[in-house]
CSV table of C-alpha atoms in Angstrom, one decimal:
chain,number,residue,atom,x,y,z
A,2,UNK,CA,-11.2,-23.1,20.0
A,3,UNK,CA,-12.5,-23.7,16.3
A,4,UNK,CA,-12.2,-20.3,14.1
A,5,UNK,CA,-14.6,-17.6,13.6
A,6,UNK,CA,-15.3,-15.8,10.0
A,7,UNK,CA,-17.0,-12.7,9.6
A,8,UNK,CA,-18.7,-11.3,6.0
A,9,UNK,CA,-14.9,-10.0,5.0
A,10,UNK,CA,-13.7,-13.5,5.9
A,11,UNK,CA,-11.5,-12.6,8.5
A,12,UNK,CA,-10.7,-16.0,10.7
A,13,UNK,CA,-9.2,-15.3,14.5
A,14,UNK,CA,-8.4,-18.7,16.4
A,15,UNK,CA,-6.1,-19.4,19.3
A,16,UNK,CA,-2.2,-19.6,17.9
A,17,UNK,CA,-0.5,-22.8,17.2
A,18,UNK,CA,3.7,-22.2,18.2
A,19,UNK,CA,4.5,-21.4,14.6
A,20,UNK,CA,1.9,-18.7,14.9
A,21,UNK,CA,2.8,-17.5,18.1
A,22,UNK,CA,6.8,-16.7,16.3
A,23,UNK,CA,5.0,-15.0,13.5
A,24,UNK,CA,3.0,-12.5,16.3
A,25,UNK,CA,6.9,-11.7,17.7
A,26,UNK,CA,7.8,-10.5,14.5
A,27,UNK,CA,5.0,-8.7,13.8
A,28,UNK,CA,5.7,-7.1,17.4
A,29,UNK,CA,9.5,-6.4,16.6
A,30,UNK,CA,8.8,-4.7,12.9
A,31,UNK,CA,6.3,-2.5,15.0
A,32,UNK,CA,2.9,-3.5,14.8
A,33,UNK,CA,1.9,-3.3,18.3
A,34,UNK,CA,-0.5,-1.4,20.4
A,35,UNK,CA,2.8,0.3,22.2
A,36,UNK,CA,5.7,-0.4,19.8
A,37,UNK,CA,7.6,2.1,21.9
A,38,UNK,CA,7.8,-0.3,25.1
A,39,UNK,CA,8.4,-3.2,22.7
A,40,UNK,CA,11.5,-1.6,21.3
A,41,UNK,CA,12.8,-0.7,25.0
A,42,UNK,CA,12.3,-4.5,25.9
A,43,UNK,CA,14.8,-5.2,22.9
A,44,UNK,CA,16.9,-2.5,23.0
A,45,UNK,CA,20.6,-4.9,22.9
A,46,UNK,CA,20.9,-7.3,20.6
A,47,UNK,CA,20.9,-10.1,23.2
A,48,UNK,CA,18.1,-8.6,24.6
A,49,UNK,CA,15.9,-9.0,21.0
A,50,UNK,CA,17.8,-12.6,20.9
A,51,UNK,CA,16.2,-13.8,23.9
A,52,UNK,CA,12.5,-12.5,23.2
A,53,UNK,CA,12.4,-13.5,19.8
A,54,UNK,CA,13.6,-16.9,20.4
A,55,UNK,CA,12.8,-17.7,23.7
A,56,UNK,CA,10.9,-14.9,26.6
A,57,UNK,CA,8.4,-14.2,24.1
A,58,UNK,CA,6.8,-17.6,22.5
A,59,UNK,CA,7.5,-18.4,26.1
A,60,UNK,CA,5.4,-16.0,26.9
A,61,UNK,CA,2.7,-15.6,24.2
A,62,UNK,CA,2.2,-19.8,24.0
A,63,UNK,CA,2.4,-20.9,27.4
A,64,UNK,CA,1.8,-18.3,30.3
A,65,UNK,CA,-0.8,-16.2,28.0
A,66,UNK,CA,-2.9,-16.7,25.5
A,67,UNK,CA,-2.6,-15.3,21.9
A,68,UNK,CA,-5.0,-14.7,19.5
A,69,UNK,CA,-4.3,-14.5,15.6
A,70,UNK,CA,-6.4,-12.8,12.8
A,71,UNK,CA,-5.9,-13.9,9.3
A,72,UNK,CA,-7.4,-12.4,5.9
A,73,UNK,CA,-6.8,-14.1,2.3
A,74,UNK,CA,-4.3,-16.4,4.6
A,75,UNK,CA,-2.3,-13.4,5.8
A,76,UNK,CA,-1.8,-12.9,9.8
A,77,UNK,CA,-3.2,-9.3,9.9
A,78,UNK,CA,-3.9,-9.1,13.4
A,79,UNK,CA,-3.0,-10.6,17.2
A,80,UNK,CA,-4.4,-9.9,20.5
A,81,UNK,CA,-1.9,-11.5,24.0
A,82,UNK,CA,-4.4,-11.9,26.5
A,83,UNK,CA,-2.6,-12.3,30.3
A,84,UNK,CA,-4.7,-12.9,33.2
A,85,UNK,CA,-4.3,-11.6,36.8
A,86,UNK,CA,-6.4,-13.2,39.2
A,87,UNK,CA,-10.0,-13.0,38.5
A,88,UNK,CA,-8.8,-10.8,35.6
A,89,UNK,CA,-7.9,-10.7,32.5
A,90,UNK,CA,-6.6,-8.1,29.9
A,91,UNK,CA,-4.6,-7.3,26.9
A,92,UNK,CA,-1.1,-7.3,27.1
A,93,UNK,CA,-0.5,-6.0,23.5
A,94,UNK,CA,-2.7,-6.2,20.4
A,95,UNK,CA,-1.3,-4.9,17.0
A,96,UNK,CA,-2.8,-4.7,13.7
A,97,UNK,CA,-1.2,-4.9,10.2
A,98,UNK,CA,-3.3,-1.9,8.6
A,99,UNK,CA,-2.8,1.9,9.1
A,100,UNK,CA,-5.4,3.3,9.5
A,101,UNK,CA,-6.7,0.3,11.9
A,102,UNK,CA,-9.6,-1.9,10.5
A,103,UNK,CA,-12.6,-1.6,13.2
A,104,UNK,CA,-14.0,-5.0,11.8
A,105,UNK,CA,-10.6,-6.8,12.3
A,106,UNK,CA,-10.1,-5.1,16.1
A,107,UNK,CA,-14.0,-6.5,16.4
A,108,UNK,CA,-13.3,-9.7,15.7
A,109,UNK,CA,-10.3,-10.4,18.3
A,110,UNK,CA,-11.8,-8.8,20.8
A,111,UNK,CA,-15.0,-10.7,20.4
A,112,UNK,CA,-13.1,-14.2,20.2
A,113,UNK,CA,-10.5,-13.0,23.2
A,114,UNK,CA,-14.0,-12.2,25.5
A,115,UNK,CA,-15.7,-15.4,24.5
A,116,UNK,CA,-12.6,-17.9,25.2
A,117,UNK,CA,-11.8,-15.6,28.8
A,118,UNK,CA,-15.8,-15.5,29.5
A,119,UNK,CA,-16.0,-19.4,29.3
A,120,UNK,CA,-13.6,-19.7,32.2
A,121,UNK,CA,-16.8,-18.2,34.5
A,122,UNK,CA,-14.3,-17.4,37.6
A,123,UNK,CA,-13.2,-13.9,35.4
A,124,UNK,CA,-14.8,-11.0,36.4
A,125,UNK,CA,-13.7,-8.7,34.1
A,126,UNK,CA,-11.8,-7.5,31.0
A,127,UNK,CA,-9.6,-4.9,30.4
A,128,UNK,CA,-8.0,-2.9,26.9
A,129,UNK,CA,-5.7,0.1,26.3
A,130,UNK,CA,-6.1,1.8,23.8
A,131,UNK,CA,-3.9,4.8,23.2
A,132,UNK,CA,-5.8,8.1,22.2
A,133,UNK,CA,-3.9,7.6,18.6
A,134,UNK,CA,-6.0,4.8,18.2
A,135,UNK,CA,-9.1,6.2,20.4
A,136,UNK,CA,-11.2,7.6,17.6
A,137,UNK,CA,-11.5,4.7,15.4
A,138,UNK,CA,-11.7,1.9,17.6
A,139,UNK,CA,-13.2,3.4,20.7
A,140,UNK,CA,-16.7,3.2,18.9
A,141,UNK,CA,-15.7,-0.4,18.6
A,142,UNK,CA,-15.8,-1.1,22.4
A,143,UNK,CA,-18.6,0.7,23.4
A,144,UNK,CA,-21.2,-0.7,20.9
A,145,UNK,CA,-19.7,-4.0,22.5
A,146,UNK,CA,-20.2,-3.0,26.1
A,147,UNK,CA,-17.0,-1.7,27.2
A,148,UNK,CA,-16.9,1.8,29.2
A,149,UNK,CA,-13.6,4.0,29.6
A,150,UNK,CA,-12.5,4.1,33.1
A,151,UNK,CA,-11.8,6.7,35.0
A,152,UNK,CA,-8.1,5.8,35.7
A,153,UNK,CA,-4.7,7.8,35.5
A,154,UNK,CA,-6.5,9.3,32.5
A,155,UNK,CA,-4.8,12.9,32.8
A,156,UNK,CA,-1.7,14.1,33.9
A,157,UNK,CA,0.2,17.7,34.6
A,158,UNK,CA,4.2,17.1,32.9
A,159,UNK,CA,6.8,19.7,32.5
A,160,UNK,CA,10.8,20.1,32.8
A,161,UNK,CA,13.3,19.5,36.1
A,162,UNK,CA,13.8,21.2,37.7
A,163,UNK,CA,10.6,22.5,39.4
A,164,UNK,CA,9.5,25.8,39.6
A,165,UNK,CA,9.3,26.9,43.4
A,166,UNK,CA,6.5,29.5,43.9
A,167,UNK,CA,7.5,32.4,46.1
A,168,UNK,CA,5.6,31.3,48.5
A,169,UNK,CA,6.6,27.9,49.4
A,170,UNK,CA,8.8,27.6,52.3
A,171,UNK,CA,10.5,24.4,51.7
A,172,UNK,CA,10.7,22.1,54.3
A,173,UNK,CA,14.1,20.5,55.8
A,174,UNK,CA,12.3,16.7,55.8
A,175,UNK,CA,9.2,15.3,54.6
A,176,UNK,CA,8.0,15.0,58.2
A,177,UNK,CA,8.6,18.8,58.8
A,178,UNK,CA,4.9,18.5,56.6
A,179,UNK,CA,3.5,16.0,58.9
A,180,UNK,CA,3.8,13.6,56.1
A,181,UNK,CA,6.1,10.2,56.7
A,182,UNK,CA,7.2,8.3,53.5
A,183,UNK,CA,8.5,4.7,54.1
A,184,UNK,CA,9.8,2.8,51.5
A,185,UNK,CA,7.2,-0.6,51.0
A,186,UNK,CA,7.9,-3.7,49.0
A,187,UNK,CA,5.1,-5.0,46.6
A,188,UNK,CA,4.6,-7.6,48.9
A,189,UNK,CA,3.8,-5.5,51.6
A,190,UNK,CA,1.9,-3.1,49.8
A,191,UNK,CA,0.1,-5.3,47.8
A,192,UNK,CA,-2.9,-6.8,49.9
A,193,UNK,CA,-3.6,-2.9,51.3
A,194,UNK,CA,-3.8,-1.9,47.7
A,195,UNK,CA,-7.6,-2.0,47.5
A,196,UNK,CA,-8.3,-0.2,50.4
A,197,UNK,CA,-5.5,2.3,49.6
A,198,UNK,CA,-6.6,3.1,46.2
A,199,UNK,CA,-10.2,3.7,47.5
A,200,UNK,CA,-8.6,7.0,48.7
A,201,UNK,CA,-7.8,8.6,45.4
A,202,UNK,CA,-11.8,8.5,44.6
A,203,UNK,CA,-14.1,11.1,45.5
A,204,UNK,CA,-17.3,9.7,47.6
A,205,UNK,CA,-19.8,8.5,45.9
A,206,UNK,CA,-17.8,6.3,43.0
A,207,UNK,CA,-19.2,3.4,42.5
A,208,UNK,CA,-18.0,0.3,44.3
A,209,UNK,CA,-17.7,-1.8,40.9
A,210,UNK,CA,-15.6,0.5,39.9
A,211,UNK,CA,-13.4,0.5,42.7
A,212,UNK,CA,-13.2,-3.3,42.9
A,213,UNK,CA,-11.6,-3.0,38.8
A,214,UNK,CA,-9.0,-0.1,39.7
A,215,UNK,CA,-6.5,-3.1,42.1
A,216,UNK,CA,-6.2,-6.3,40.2
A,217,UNK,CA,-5.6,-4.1,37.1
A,218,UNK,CA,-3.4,-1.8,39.1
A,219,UNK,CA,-1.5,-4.9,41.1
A,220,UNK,CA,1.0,-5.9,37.7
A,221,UNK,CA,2.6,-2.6,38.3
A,222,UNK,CA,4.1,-2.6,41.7
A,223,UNK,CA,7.1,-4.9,40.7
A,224,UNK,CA,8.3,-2.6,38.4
A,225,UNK,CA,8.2,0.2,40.4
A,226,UNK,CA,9.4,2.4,43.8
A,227,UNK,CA,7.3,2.5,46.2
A,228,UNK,CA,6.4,4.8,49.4
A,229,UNK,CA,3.8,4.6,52.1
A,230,UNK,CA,2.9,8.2,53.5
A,231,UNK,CA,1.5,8.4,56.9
A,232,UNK,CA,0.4,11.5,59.2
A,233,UNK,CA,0.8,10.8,62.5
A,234,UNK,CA,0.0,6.9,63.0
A,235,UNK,CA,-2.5,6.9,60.0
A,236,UNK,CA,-1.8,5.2,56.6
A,237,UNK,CA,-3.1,8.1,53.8
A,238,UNK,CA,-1.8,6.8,51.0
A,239,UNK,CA,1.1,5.9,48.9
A,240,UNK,CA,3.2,7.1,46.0
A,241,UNK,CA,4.5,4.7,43.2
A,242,UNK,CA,7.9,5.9,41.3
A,243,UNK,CA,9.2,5.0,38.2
A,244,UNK,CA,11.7,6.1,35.5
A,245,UNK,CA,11.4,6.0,31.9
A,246,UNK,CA,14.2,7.1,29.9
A,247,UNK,CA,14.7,10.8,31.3
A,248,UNK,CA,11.7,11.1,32.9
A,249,UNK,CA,10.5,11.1,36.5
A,250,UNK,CA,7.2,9.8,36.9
A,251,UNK,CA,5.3,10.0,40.1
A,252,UNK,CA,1.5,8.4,40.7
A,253,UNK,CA,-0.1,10.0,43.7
A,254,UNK,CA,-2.6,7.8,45.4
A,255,UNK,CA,-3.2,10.3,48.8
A,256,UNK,CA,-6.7,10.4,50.9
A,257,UNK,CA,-9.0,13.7,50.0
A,258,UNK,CA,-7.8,15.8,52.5
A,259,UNK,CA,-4.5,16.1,51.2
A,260,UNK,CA,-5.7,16.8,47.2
A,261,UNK,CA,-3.8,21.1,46.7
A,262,UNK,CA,-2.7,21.0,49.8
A,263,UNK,CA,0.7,22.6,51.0
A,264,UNK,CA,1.8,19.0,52.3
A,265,UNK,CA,0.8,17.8,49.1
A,266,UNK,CA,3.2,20.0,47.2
A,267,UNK,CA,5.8,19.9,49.4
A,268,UNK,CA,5.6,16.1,49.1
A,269,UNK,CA,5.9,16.2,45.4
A,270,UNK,CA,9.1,18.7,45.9
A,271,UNK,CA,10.8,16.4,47.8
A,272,UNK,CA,10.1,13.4,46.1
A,273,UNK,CA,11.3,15.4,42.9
A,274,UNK,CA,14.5,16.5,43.9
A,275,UNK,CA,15.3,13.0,45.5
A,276,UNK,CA,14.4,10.4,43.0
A,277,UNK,CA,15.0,13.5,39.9
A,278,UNK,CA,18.4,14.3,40.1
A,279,UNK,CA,19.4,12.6,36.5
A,280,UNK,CA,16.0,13.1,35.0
A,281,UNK,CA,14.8,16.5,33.1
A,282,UNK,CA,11.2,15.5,33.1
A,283,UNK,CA,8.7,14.9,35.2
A,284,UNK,CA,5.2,13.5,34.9
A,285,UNK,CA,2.4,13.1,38.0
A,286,UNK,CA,-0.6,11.7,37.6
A,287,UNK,CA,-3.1,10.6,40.3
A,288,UNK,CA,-5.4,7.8,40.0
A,289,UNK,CA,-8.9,9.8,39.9
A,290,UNK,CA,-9.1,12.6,37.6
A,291,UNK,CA,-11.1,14.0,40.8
A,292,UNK,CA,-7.4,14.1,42.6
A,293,UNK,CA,-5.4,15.6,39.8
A,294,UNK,CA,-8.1,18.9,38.7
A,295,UNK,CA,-8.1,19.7,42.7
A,296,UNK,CA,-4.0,19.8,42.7
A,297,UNK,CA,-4.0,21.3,39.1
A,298,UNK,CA,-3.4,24.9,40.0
A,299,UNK,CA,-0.9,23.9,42.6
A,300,UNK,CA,1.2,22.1,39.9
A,301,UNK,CA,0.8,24.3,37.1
A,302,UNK,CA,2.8,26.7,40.1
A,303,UNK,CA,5.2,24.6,39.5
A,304,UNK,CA,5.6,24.5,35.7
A,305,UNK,CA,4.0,21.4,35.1
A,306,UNK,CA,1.2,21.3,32.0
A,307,UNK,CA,-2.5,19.7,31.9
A,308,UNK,CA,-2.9,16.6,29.5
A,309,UNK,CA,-4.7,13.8,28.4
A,310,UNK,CA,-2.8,10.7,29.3
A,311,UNK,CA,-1.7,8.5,26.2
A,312,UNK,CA,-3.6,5.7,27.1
A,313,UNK,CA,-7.2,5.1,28.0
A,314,UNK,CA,-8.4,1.5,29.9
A,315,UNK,CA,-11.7,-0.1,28.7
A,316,UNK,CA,-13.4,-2.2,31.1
A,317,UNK,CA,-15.8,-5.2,30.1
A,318,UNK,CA,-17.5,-6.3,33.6
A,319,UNK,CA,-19.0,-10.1,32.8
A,320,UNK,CA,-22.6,-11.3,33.7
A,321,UNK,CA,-24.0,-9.6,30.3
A,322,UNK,CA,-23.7,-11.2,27.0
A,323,UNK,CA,-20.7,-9.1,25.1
A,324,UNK,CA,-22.7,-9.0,22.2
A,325,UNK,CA,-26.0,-7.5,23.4
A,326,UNK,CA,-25.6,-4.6,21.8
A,327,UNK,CA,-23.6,-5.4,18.4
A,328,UNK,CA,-26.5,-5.5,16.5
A,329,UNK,CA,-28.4,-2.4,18.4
């Protein structure tokens, strides 16, 4: 893919090896769209060994692709771009500026878009952009076509343990609720996960909508616990666990019916107390914000606190030209 230069003579091209070394270094000092999560990765020093020499131009030149902004011949800029079925998506981005340069963020998302586009069988593209970065380079995304999706984009955190209202009578067992959890592998869980996820949105969202939330949902269930929760014989949903440093974090994916319900919270007790016992934070979420403002008064009787989620996803859907509206 030949170069592209903008009036400020910024160049973003594909990246050669050497480049693709430069763009780990760049993550490792910090400049990365989650330098947070970088630094975990790294944390030992055989750890940042391996990615720095090997897992990441592994990575980054081979299984991905990475795109590299220069300026006065100066990398200022990269954008990884991984691909999961018929979609594709940023795994990091990072810019050498503070605050970020809206033209440079432009110009590798235009040349990611146009190289993924080309490949016909993608469907869409997806961003995150955290809300540190949200008011100077969301206007970026939308005057290219990109819309914010509604996804995990609030949730209700506070300290462990819980606060149990007077009124809750805890039950012995999860069942007592008429809620089953059973632990599922990823494999198991993964070809249901459409169909599953459709239950944490309100009737009436729209199907394309629906059909984005899975295949950029379906990276996360390796890395995670998961349950299946049934009533009676009837699959209602599932819950997705993960820990991060000391905090318990718990995605609720449940059907309607069950959105501030007593089962509901009783469910999220349990689950709290088992999987919490060496953490001091917890943090739910759901996936539609629909889900989460219905249970908000339930949690907040439990301590936990209403909040924008860090990140926001931006969706691209292909079939329009990316640049229609640049120029608008």
């Amino acid at each position: 893919m030949s170069g592209m230069d903008s009036p400020t003579q910024i160049t973003v091209q594909l990246a050669q090896r050497d480049q693709v070394q430069q763009v780990v270094r760049l993550m490792l000092a910090g400049v990365s769209s989650d330098p947070t999560s970088i630094q975990e990765v790294v944390r030992s020093w055989w750890r940042r060994l391996l990615f720095t020499h090997t897992l990441g131009p592994r990575m980054f030149h081979r299984e991905m692709d990475t795109f590299v902004a220069f300026q006065d011949q100066q990398m200022v800029g990269y954008l990884i771009v991984r691909y999961e079925g018929q979609a594709a998506g940023t795994f990091d981005w990072g810019l050498t500026g503070f605050p970020p340069d809206p033209q440079l963020f432009e110009a590798l998302v235009h040349a990611a878009l146009d190289h993924v586009e080309a490949q016909e069988e993608m469907l869409f593209f997806y961003l995150g952009l955290s809300q540190e970065h949200a008011q100077t380079l969301a206007p970026v995304l939308e005057a290219i076509g990109f819309g914010c999706l509604d996804y995990q984009s609030f949730q209700m955190v506070g300290p462990l343990p819980l606060t149990v209202p007077e009124d809750h009578v805890p039950p012995a067992e999860p069942a007592d609720t008429r809620l089953r959890l059973t632990v599922q592998l990823p494999r198991d869980l993964a070809p249901e996960l459409a169909a599953l996820v459709a239950l944490d949105y309100p009737e009436g969202t729209p199907p394309e909508d629906l059909a984005i939330v899975a295949p950029l949902h379906r990276p996360t269930l390796s890395r995670s616990k998961l349950f299946r929760v049934a009533q009676g014989e009837r699959t209602v949903g599932f819950v997705q666990q993960h820990r991060w440093k000391d905090e318990l974090r718990l995605l609720l994916c449940l059907a309607p019916h069950l959105w501030g319900t007593v089962e509901e919270r009783a469910l999220v007790l349990h689950l709290s107390r088992l999987l919490g016992r060496r953490a001091r934070r917890l943090r739910v979420r759901s996936f539609s914000q629909a889900h989460l403002e219905a249970s908000r008064p339930w949690l907040e009787s439990l301590g936990l606190t209403w909040e924008e989620s860090p990140w926001q996803r931006w969706i691209l859907e292909f079939g329009e030209d990316p640049g229609d509206t640049v120029e608008e």
